mmCIF file of C-alpha atoms in Angstrom:
data_model
loop_
_atom_site.group_PDB
_atom_site.id
_atom_site.type_symbol
_atom_site.label_atom_id
_atom_site.label_comp_id
_atom_site.label_asym_id
_atom_site.label_seq_id
_atom_site.Cartn_x
_atom_site.Cartn_y
_atom_site.Cartn_z
ATOM 1 C CA MET A 1 -7.653 -50.722 77.512
ATOM 2 C CA THR A 2 -10.341 -48.167 76.625
ATOM 3 C CA TYR A 3 -9.369 -45.519 74.151
ATOM 4 C CA ASN A 4 -10.861 -42.058 74.588
ATOM 5 C CA ASP A 5 -11.317 -39.347 72.020
ATOM 6 C CA ILE A 6 -8.436 -36.978 71.316
ATOM 7 C CA ASP A 7 -8.825 -34.303 73.980
ATOM 8 C CA ILE A 8 -8.597 -30.956 72.180
ATOM 9 C CA PRO A 9 -10.379 -27.908 73.621
ATOM 10 C CA LEU A 10 -13.007 -26.258 71.447
ATOM 11 C CA ARG A 11 -12.444 -22.833 72.937
ATOM 12 C CA ALA A 12 -9.774 -20.646 71.350
ATOM 13 C CA SER A 13 -6.935 -20.746 73.839
ATOM 14 C CA PRO A 14 -3.154 -21.142 74.104
ATOM 15 C CA ALA A 15 -3.801 -24.908 74.153
ATOM 16 C CA PHE A 16 -4.048 -24.834 70.322
ATOM 17 C CA PRO A 17 -7.730 -25.690 69.751
ATOM 18 C CA LEU A 18 -9.088 -28.013 67.090
ATOM 19 C CA ALA A 19 -10.049 -25.193 64.705
ATOM 20 C CA ALA A 20 -6.501 -23.814 64.884
ATOM 21 C CA ILE A 21 -5.092 -27.262 64.074
ATOM 22 C CA ASP A 22 -7.446 -27.599 61.081
ATOM 23 C CA TRP A 23 -6.632 -24.221 59.571
ATOM 24 C CA THR A 24 -2.921 -24.492 60.328
ATOM 25 C CA GLY A 25 -2.799 -27.876 58.588
ATOM 26 C CA MET A 26 -4.510 -26.587 55.444
ATOM 27 C CA THR A 27 -2.273 -23.503 55.466
ATOM 28 C CA ILE A 28 0.770 -25.780 55.564
ATOM 29 C CA ALA A 29 -0.669 -27.696 52.606
ATOM 30 C CA LEU A 30 -1.165 -24.408 50.748
ATOM 31 C CA VAL A 31 2.564 -23.556 50.876
ATOM 32 C CA PRO A 32 3.760 -26.291 48.445
ATOM 33 C CA ILE A 33 0.702 -25.606 46.259
ATOM 34 C CA ILE A 34 1.684 -21.938 45.918
ATOM 35 C CA LEU A 35 5.279 -23.002 45.258
ATOM 36 C CA ARG A 36 4.051 -25.431 42.603
ATOM 37 C CA PHE A 37 2.096 -22.725 40.754
ATOM 38 C CA TRP A 38 4.931 -20.216 41.111
ATOM 39 C CA LEU A 39 7.358 -22.647 39.515
ATOM 40 C CA ARG A 40 4.840 -23.373 36.755
ATOM 41 C CA SER A 41 4.582 -19.647 35.978
ATOM 42 C CA ARG A 42 8.365 -19.398 35.561
ATOM 43 C CA GLU A 43 8.597 -22.237 33.037
ATOM 44 C CA SER A 44 9.343 -21.122 29.491
ATOM 45 C CA GLN A 45 7.878 -24.233 27.885
ATOM 46 C CA PRO A 46 4.181 -24.198 26.897
ATOM 47 C CA ARG A 47 1.900 -25.901 29.391
ATOM 48 C CA THR A 48 0.306 -29.202 28.434
ATOM 49 C CA ALA A 49 -3.310 -30.179 29.008
ATOM 50 C CA THR A 50 -2.326 -32.903 31.461
ATOM 51 C CA LEU A 51 -0.339 -30.463 33.604
ATOM 52 C CA ASN A 52 -3.292 -28.069 33.632
ATOM 53 C CA ILE A 53 -5.561 -30.923 34.707
ATOM 54 C CA SER A 54 -3.066 -31.912 37.413
ATOM 55 C CA ASP A 55 -2.967 -28.350 38.758
ATOM 56 C CA GLY A 56 -6.752 -28.088 38.669
ATOM 57 C CA LEU A 57 -7.106 -31.315 40.639
ATOM 58 C CA VAL A 58 -4.644 -30.052 43.258
ATOM 59 C CA LEU A 59 -6.815 -26.972 43.715
ATOM 60 C CA LEU A 60 -9.946 -29.143 43.912
ATOM 61 C CA SER A 61 -8.283 -31.271 46.579
ATOM 62 C CA TRP A 62 -7.332 -28.248 48.668
ATOM 63 C CA ILE A 63 -10.747 -26.572 48.267
ATOM 64 C CA SER A 64 -12.490 -29.793 49.319
ATOM 65 C CA GLY A 65 -10.266 -29.869 52.391
ATOM 66 C CA ILE A 66 -11.225 -26.257 53.133
ATOM 67 C CA VAL A 67 -14.927 -27.157 52.878
ATOM 68 C CA LEU A 68 -14.337 -30.032 55.305
ATOM 69 C CA ILE A 69 -12.589 -27.954 57.956
ATOM 70 C CA SER A 70 -15.092 -25.128 57.494
ATOM 71 C CA ILE A 71 -17.876 -27.557 58.404
ATOM 72 C CA ASN A 72 -15.796 -28.820 61.331
ATOM 73 C CA THR A 73 -15.254 -25.249 62.521
ATOM 74 C CA TRP A 74 -18.993 -24.574 62.315
ATOM 75 C CA LYS A 75 -19.750 -27.754 64.273
ATOM 76 C CA ASN A 76 -17.275 -26.942 67.021
ATOM 77 C CA ASN A 77 -18.418 -23.335 67.283
ATOM 78 C CA LEU A 78 -21.981 -24.596 67.675
ATOM 79 C CA ARG A 79 -20.888 -26.995 70.386
ATOM 80 C CA GLN A 80 -19.115 -24.179 72.148
ATOM 81 C CA HIS A 81 -22.480 -22.444 72.711
ATOM 82 C CA TYR A 82 -23.708 -25.394 74.770
ATOM 83 C CA ILE A 83 -20.513 -26.429 76.539
ATOM 84 C CA HIS A 84 -21.873 -25.142 79.857
ATOM 85 C CA LEU A 85 -24.921 -27.471 79.804
ATOM 86 C CA PRO A 86 -24.955 -30.754 81.767
ATOM 87 C CA HIS A 87 -23.502 -33.660 79.816
ATOM 88 C CA ASP A 88 -26.714 -35.706 79.993
ATOM 89 C CA GLU A 89 -28.584 -32.937 78.146
ATOM 90 C CA LEU A 90 -26.191 -33.076 75.217
ATOM 91 C CA TYR A 91 -25.578 -35.490 72.384
ATOM 92 C CA TYR A 92 -22.766 -34.936 69.916
ATOM 93 C CA GLY A 93 -21.981 -31.833 71.959
ATOM 94 C CA VAL A 94 -25.325 -30.115 71.321
ATOM 95 C CA PRO A 95 -28.890 -30.399 72.682
ATOM 96 C CA TRP A 96 -30.766 -33.446 71.495
ATOM 97 C CA ASP A 97 -33.062 -31.446 69.195
ATOM 98 C CA LEU A 98 -30.013 -30.202 67.238
ATOM 99 C CA SER A 99 -27.945 -33.383 67.201
ATOM 100 C CA ALA A 100 -29.703 -35.025 64.209
ATOM 101 C CA HIS A 101 -29.031 -31.970 62.049
ATOM 102 C CA LEU A 102 -25.410 -31.867 63.197
ATOM 103 C CA LEU A 103 -24.956 -35.560 62.406
ATOM 104 C CA TYR A 104 -26.474 -34.998 58.953
ATOM 105 C CA VAL A 105 -24.035 -32.159 58.217
ATOM 106 C CA SER A 106 -21.178 -34.324 59.529
ATOM 107 C CA TRP A 107 -22.196 -37.105 57.143
ATOM 108 C CA ILE A 108 -22.160 -34.652 54.220
ATOM 109 C CA SER A 109 -18.663 -33.484 55.231
ATOM 110 C CA LEU A 110 -17.331 -37.050 54.936
ATOM 111 C CA PHE A 111 -17.699 -36.918 51.141
ATOM 112 C CA PHE A 112 -15.279 -33.999 51.011
ATOM 113 C CA ILE A 113 -12.610 -36.108 52.761
ATOM 114 C CA TYR A 114 -12.522 -38.596 49.899
ATOM 115 C CA ILE A 115 -13.032 -35.993 47.176
ATOM 116 C CA SER A 116 -9.922 -34.261 48.530
ATOM 117 C CA LEU A 117 -7.878 -37.459 48.815
ATOM 118 C CA TRP A 118 -8.806 -38.840 45.385
ATOM 119 C CA ALA A 119 -8.398 -35.484 43.640
ATOM 120 C CA ALA A 120 -4.790 -35.541 44.885
ATOM 121 C CA LYS A 121 -4.353 -39.092 43.556
ATOM 122 C CA PHE A 122 -5.742 -38.176 40.130
ATOM 123 C CA SER A 123 -3.520 -35.084 40.107
ATOM 124 C CA LEU A 124 -0.480 -37.306 40.565
ATOM 125 C CA LEU A 125 -1.692 -39.595 37.773
ATOM 126 C CA ALA A 126 -2.050 -36.603 35.455
ATOM 127 C CA PHE A 127 1.477 -35.507 36.388
ATOM 128 C CA PHE A 128 2.833 -38.960 35.541
ATOM 129 C CA ALA A 129 0.876 -38.924 32.286
ATOM 130 C CA ASP A 130 2.647 -35.716 31.314
ATOM 131 C CA LEU A 131 6.053 -37.239 32.079
ATOM 132 C CA LEU A 132 5.328 -40.463 30.199
ATOM 133 C CA HIS A 133 4.108 -38.464 27.206
ATOM 134 C CA LEU A 134 7.748 -37.573 26.579
ATOM 135 C CA THR A 135 8.878 -41.211 26.495
ATOM 136 C CA GLU A 136 8.265 -44.221 24.296
ATOM 137 C CA ASN A 137 7.579 -46.456 27.295
ATOM 138 C CA ARG A 138 4.425 -48.222 26.117
ATOM 139 C CA ALA A 139 4.297 -50.619 29.080
ATOM 140 C CA ALA A 140 4.356 -47.737 31.573
ATOM 141 C CA ARG A 141 1.552 -46.007 29.664
ATOM 142 C CA ILE A 142 -0.591 -49.137 29.856
ATOM 143 C CA MET A 143 0.112 -49.312 33.577
ATOM 144 C CA LEU A 144 -0.915 -45.657 33.897
ATOM 145 C CA ILE A 145 -4.252 -46.357 32.194
ATOM 146 C CA CYS A 146 -4.890 -49.370 34.435
ATOM 147 C CA ALA A 147 -3.964 -47.349 37.532
ATOM 148 C CA SER A 148 -6.328 -44.553 36.469
ATOM 149 C CA VAL A 149 -9.213 -46.997 36.006
ATOM 150 C CA PHE A 150 -8.483 -48.639 39.363
ATOM 151 C CA THR A 151 -8.293 -45.242 41.096
ATOM 152 C CA GLY A 152 -11.652 -44.303 39.591
ATOM 153 C CA CYS A 153 -13.138 -47.576 40.849
ATOM 154 C CA THR A 154 -11.856 -47.065 44.400
ATOM 155 C CA PHE A 155 -13.265 -43.525 44.418
ATOM 156 C CA ILE A 156 -16.682 -44.884 43.411
ATOM 157 C CA LEU A 157 -16.273 -47.550 46.115
ATOM 158 C CA HIS A 158 -15.849 -44.867 48.778
ATOM 159 C CA MET A 159 -18.858 -42.911 47.534
ATOM 160 C CA VAL A 160 -20.914 -46.111 47.702
ATOM 161 C CA LEU A 161 -19.612 -46.926 51.181
ATOM 162 C CA LEU A 162 -20.665 -43.509 52.488
ATOM 163 C CA SER A 163 -24.069 -43.490 50.802
ATOM 164 C CA ALA A 164 -25.113 -47.155 50.931
ATOM 165 C CA TRP A 165 -23.382 -48.714 53.956
ATOM 166 C CA CYS A 166 -26.301 -47.718 56.174
ATOM 167 C CA SER A 167 -29.787 -48.738 55.092
ATOM 168 C CA PRO A 168 -31.736 -46.545 55.084
ATOM 169 C CA VAL A 169 -29.212 -43.751 54.588
ATOM 170 C CA SER A 170 -30.977 -41.748 57.322
ATOM 171 C CA GLY A 171 -29.383 -44.170 59.791
ATOM 172 C CA ASN A 172 -26.354 -41.875 59.643
ATOM 173 C CA TRP A 173 -28.239 -39.174 61.556
ATOM 174 C CA ASN A 174 -31.336 -40.877 63.018
ATOM 175 C CA ILE A 175 -30.750 -40.436 66.764
ATOM 176 C CA ASN A 176 -34.029 -42.157 67.652
ATOM 177 C CA GLU A 177 -32.745 -45.518 66.421
ATOM 178 C CA HIS A 178 -29.391 -47.273 66.209
ATOM 179 C CA LEU A 179 -26.879 -44.874 64.654
ATOM 180 C CA CYS A 180 -24.925 -46.217 61.706
ATOM 181 C CA SER A 181 -21.807 -44.822 60.089
ATOM 182 C CA ALA A 182 -19.413 -46.114 57.442
ATOM 183 C CA VAL A 183 -16.505 -44.248 59.062
ATOM 184 C CA HIS A 184 -17.245 -45.796 62.460
ATOM 185 C CA ASP A 185 -17.878 -49.395 61.403
ATOM 186 C CA ILE A 186 -14.485 -51.103 61.477
ATOM 187 C CA ARG A 187 -15.445 -53.353 58.543
ATOM 188 C CA SER A 188 -16.142 -50.378 56.314
ATOM 189 C CA VAL A 189 -13.062 -48.571 57.624
ATOM 190 C CA SER A 190 -10.898 -51.621 56.858
ATOM 191 C CA ILE A 191 -12.236 -51.819 53.288
ATOM 192 C CA SER A 192 -11.651 -48.098 52.860
ATOM 193 C CA THR A 193 -8.117 -48.176 54.270
ATOM 194 C CA ALA A 194 -7.065 -51.237 52.262
ATOM 195 C CA SER A 195 -8.355 -49.791 48.983
ATOM 196 C CA ASN A 196 -6.850 -46.384 49.805
ATOM 197 C CA ILE A 197 -3.370 -47.765 50.483
ATOM 198 C CA PHE A 198 -3.522 -50.202 47.580
ATOM 199 C CA THR A 199 -4.467 -47.337 45.259
ATOM 200 C CA ASP A 200 -1.462 -45.318 46.469
ATOM 201 C CA LEU A 201 0.860 -48.282 45.957
ATOM 202 C CA ILE A 202 -0.416 -48.881 42.417
ATOM 203 C CA ILE A 203 -0.029 -45.201 41.506
ATOM 204 C CA LEU A 204 3.482 -45.078 42.918
ATOM 205 C CA THR A 205 4.434 -48.241 41.044
ATOM 206 C CA ILE A 206 4.159 -46.304 37.766
ATOM 207 C CA PRO A 207 7.321 -44.173 38.134
ATOM 208 C CA LEU A 208 9.179 -47.096 39.708
ATOM 209 C CA PHE A 209 8.302 -49.288 36.741
ATOM 210 C CA ALA A 210 9.155 -46.504 34.280
ATOM 211 C CA LEU A 211 12.551 -45.946 35.910
ATOM 212 C CA TYR A 212 13.254 -49.673 35.890
ATOM 213 C CA THR A 213 12.347 -50.172 32.234
ATOM 214 C CA MET A 214 14.313 -47.087 31.196
ATOM 215 C CA GLY A 215 17.263 -48.476 33.118
ATOM 216 C CA GLN A 216 16.869 -51.792 31.321
ATOM 217 C CA GLU A 217 16.848 -50.058 27.938
ATOM 218 C CA ARG A 218 19.877 -47.960 28.873
ATOM 219 C CA ARG A 219 21.830 -51.004 30.012
ATOM 220 C CA GLU A 220 21.104 -52.737 26.708
ATOM 221 C CA ILE A 221 22.543 -49.738 24.859
ATOM 222 C CA THR A 222 25.383 -48.628 27.121
ATOM 223 C CA LYS A 223 25.969 -51.745 29.224
ATOM 224 C CA THR A 224 26.010 -49.548 32.339
ATOM 225 C CA ARG A 225 24.063 -49.629 35.561
ATOM 226 C CA ILE A 226 21.235 -47.327 36.492
ATOM 227 C CA GLY A 227 22.667 -43.938 37.404
ATOM 228 C CA LYS A 228 22.364 -41.881 40.564
ATOM 229 C CA ALA A 229 19.505 -39.826 39.104
ATOM 230 C CA GLU A 230 17.314 -42.908 38.705
ATOM 231 C CA ILE A 231 18.247 -44.215 42.168
ATOM 232 C CA SER A 232 17.448 -40.872 43.785
ATOM 233 C CA GLY A 233 14.166 -40.835 41.866
ATOM 234 C CA ILE A 234 13.221 -44.231 43.303
ATOM 235 C CA VAL A 235 14.061 -43.092 46.849
ATOM 236 C CA PHE A 236 12.082 -39.901 46.284
ATOM 237 C CA VAL A 237 9.004 -41.834 45.140
ATOM 238 C CA LEU A 238 9.200 -44.097 48.191
ATOM 239 C CA CYS A 239 9.309 -41.026 50.443
ATOM 240 C CA MET A 240 6.195 -39.737 48.705
ATOM 241 C CA ALA A 241 4.452 -43.041 49.348
ATOM 242 C CA ALA A 242 5.340 -42.969 53.040
ATOM 243 C CA LEU A 243 3.524 -39.668 53.669
ATOM 244 C CA SER A 244 -0.008 -40.632 52.683
ATOM 245 C CA ILE A 245 0.252 -44.351 53.448
ATOM 246 C CA VAL A 246 1.467 -43.821 57.015
ATOM 247 C CA ALA A 247 -1.318 -41.278 57.575
ATOM 248 C CA ALA A 248 -3.931 -43.752 56.281
ATOM 249 C CA LEU A 249 -2.572 -46.545 58.487
ATOM 250 C CA ALA A 250 -2.488 -44.288 61.548
ATOM 251 C CA ARG A 251 -6.102 -43.307 60.895
ATOM 252 C CA TRP A 252 -7.150 -46.965 60.653
ATOM 253 C CA ILE A 253 -5.293 -47.953 63.834
ATOM 254 C CA THR A 254 -6.849 -45.077 65.767
ATOM 255 C CA LEU A 255 -10.349 -45.922 64.565
ATOM 256 C CA MET A 256 -9.688 -49.566 65.401
ATOM 257 C CA LEU A 257 -9.003 -48.506 68.987
ATOM 258 C CA VAL A 258 -12.241 -46.527 69.252
ATOM 259 C CA ARG A 259 -14.465 -48.959 67.361
ATOM 260 C CA ASN A 260 -16.536 -49.693 70.493
ATOM 261 C CA ALA A 261 -16.941 -46.063 71.513
ATOM 262 C CA PRO A 262 -20.174 -44.163 70.761
ATOM 263 C CA LYS A 263 -19.989 -42.376 67.430
ATOM 264 C CA ALA A 264 -20.594 -38.965 68.976
ATOM 265 C CA ASP A 265 -17.672 -39.425 71.363
ATOM 266 C CA ILE A 266 -14.906 -39.796 68.770
ATOM 267 C CA THR A 267 -15.470 -36.791 66.530
ATOM 268 C CA HIS A 268 -12.068 -35.256 67.260
ATOM 269 C CA THR A 269 -10.303 -38.528 66.480
ATOM 270 C CA ILE A 270 -11.958 -38.834 63.051
ATOM 271 C CA ASP A 271 -11.532 -35.145 62.193
ATOM 272 C CA VAL A 272 -7.869 -34.916 63.196
ATOM 273 C CA TRP A 273 -6.719 -38.019 61.324
ATOM 274 C CA ALA A 274 -8.755 -37.075 58.259
ATOM 275 C CA LEU A 275 -6.954 -33.724 58.265
ATOM 276 C CA VAL A 276 -3.551 -35.407 58.631
ATOM 277 C CA GLU A 277 -4.281 -37.680 55.679
ATOM 278 C CA ILE A 278 -5.466 -34.815 53.458
ATOM 279 C CA VAL A 279 -2.473 -32.600 54.269
ATOM 280 C CA ALA A 280 -0.079 -35.516 53.744
ATOM 281 C CA SER A 281 -1.637 -36.270 50.341
ATOM 282 C CA LEU A 282 -1.444 -32.637 49.210
ATOM 283 C CA VAL A 283 2.171 -32.304 50.301
ATOM 284 C CA ALA A 284 3.042 -35.606 48.615
ATOM 285 C CA VAL A 285 1.494 -34.639 45.283
ATOM 286 C CA CYS A 286 3.345 -31.296 45.311
ATOM 287 C CA LEU A 287 6.722 -32.801 46.268
ATOM 288 C CA PRO A 288 7.920 -33.102 42.644
ATOM 289 C CA SER A 289 7.715 -29.302 42.350
ATOM 290 C CA LEU A 290 9.518 -28.905 45.667
ATOM 291 C CA ARG A 291 12.270 -31.268 44.549
ATOM 292 C CA SER A 292 12.699 -29.269 41.331
ATOM 293 C CA PHE A 293 12.845 -26.037 43.335
ATOM 294 C CA LEU A 294 15.489 -27.400 45.721
ATOM 295 C CA ARG A 295 17.546 -28.787 42.839
ATOM 296 C CA LYS A 296 17.625 -25.386 41.115
ATOM 297 C CA ARG A 297 18.544 -23.660 44.377
ATOM 298 C CA ARG A 298 21.380 -26.108 44.937
ATOM 299 C CA ARG A 299 22.768 -25.473 41.433
ATOM 300 C CA ARG A 300 22.688 -21.726 41.971
ATOM 301 C CA PHE A 301 24.406 -22.112 45.328
ATOM 302 C CA GLN A 302 27.139 -24.248 43.764
ATOM 303 C CA GLN A 303 27.648 -21.667 41.003
ATOM 304 C CA ILE A 304 28.044 -18.910 43.589
ATOM 305 C CA LYS A 305 30.625 -20.947 45.470
#
């Protein structure tokens, strides 16, 4: 079975073009971010440095995503100018004399995918650091430090993959020779996906471990089981994990299916799944604020009743 690129029209039309999907996705991601900052502004307690860092990283993640889809919009608008030309006169959707430049810009845009994803991961780590600052859980703090170091290493790994997978680096846009791309080579994609998912799992182990150890300490004191709050917290963390991990797996499976297709023929596939992963990560990192908002709304509703 031969897999073809996701067929999304470039022209603005009722068919919901690619640019509309990009900007709609980032607008959806902006909603929980605005809610997060609105809730922060209503808190009476003084803000900590770690929370400020977490908020700053969320903004960096979203801005990086905006840069990515802005480049994608520019690419697709450029392609639109040449959509009427015969297919054999085009490469990557543009005339041959423009395709190398377009591939170069596309390669640059790939860095913003991982800057966005890892900024969201570091934001979540900073959020956990703020929570653990209020506890005496030394083991969880050590785990947080280890997770932060590992996350930093996997970010560097992705930067190296993008910049050093092809030798020379101009192989990413040299149309006169064999094109090379870290996001098209299934070996590089597999390394990226495995490290991405493993990083998420390690980060999400921190609150699970903290809840477990706090439950252990509570049982030693009160001889009771972990309460509903801790159980709901565990379920909530698992739901957070599902968002970004499923998106990363779906992106890998899709790229696995198109691994034998020419690089220029799968641009929609790469762009769409990158967007899904970024939006999922941003929503996941802002879910704690959303949960707090819903909990307060539920209490007010119960008081009214």
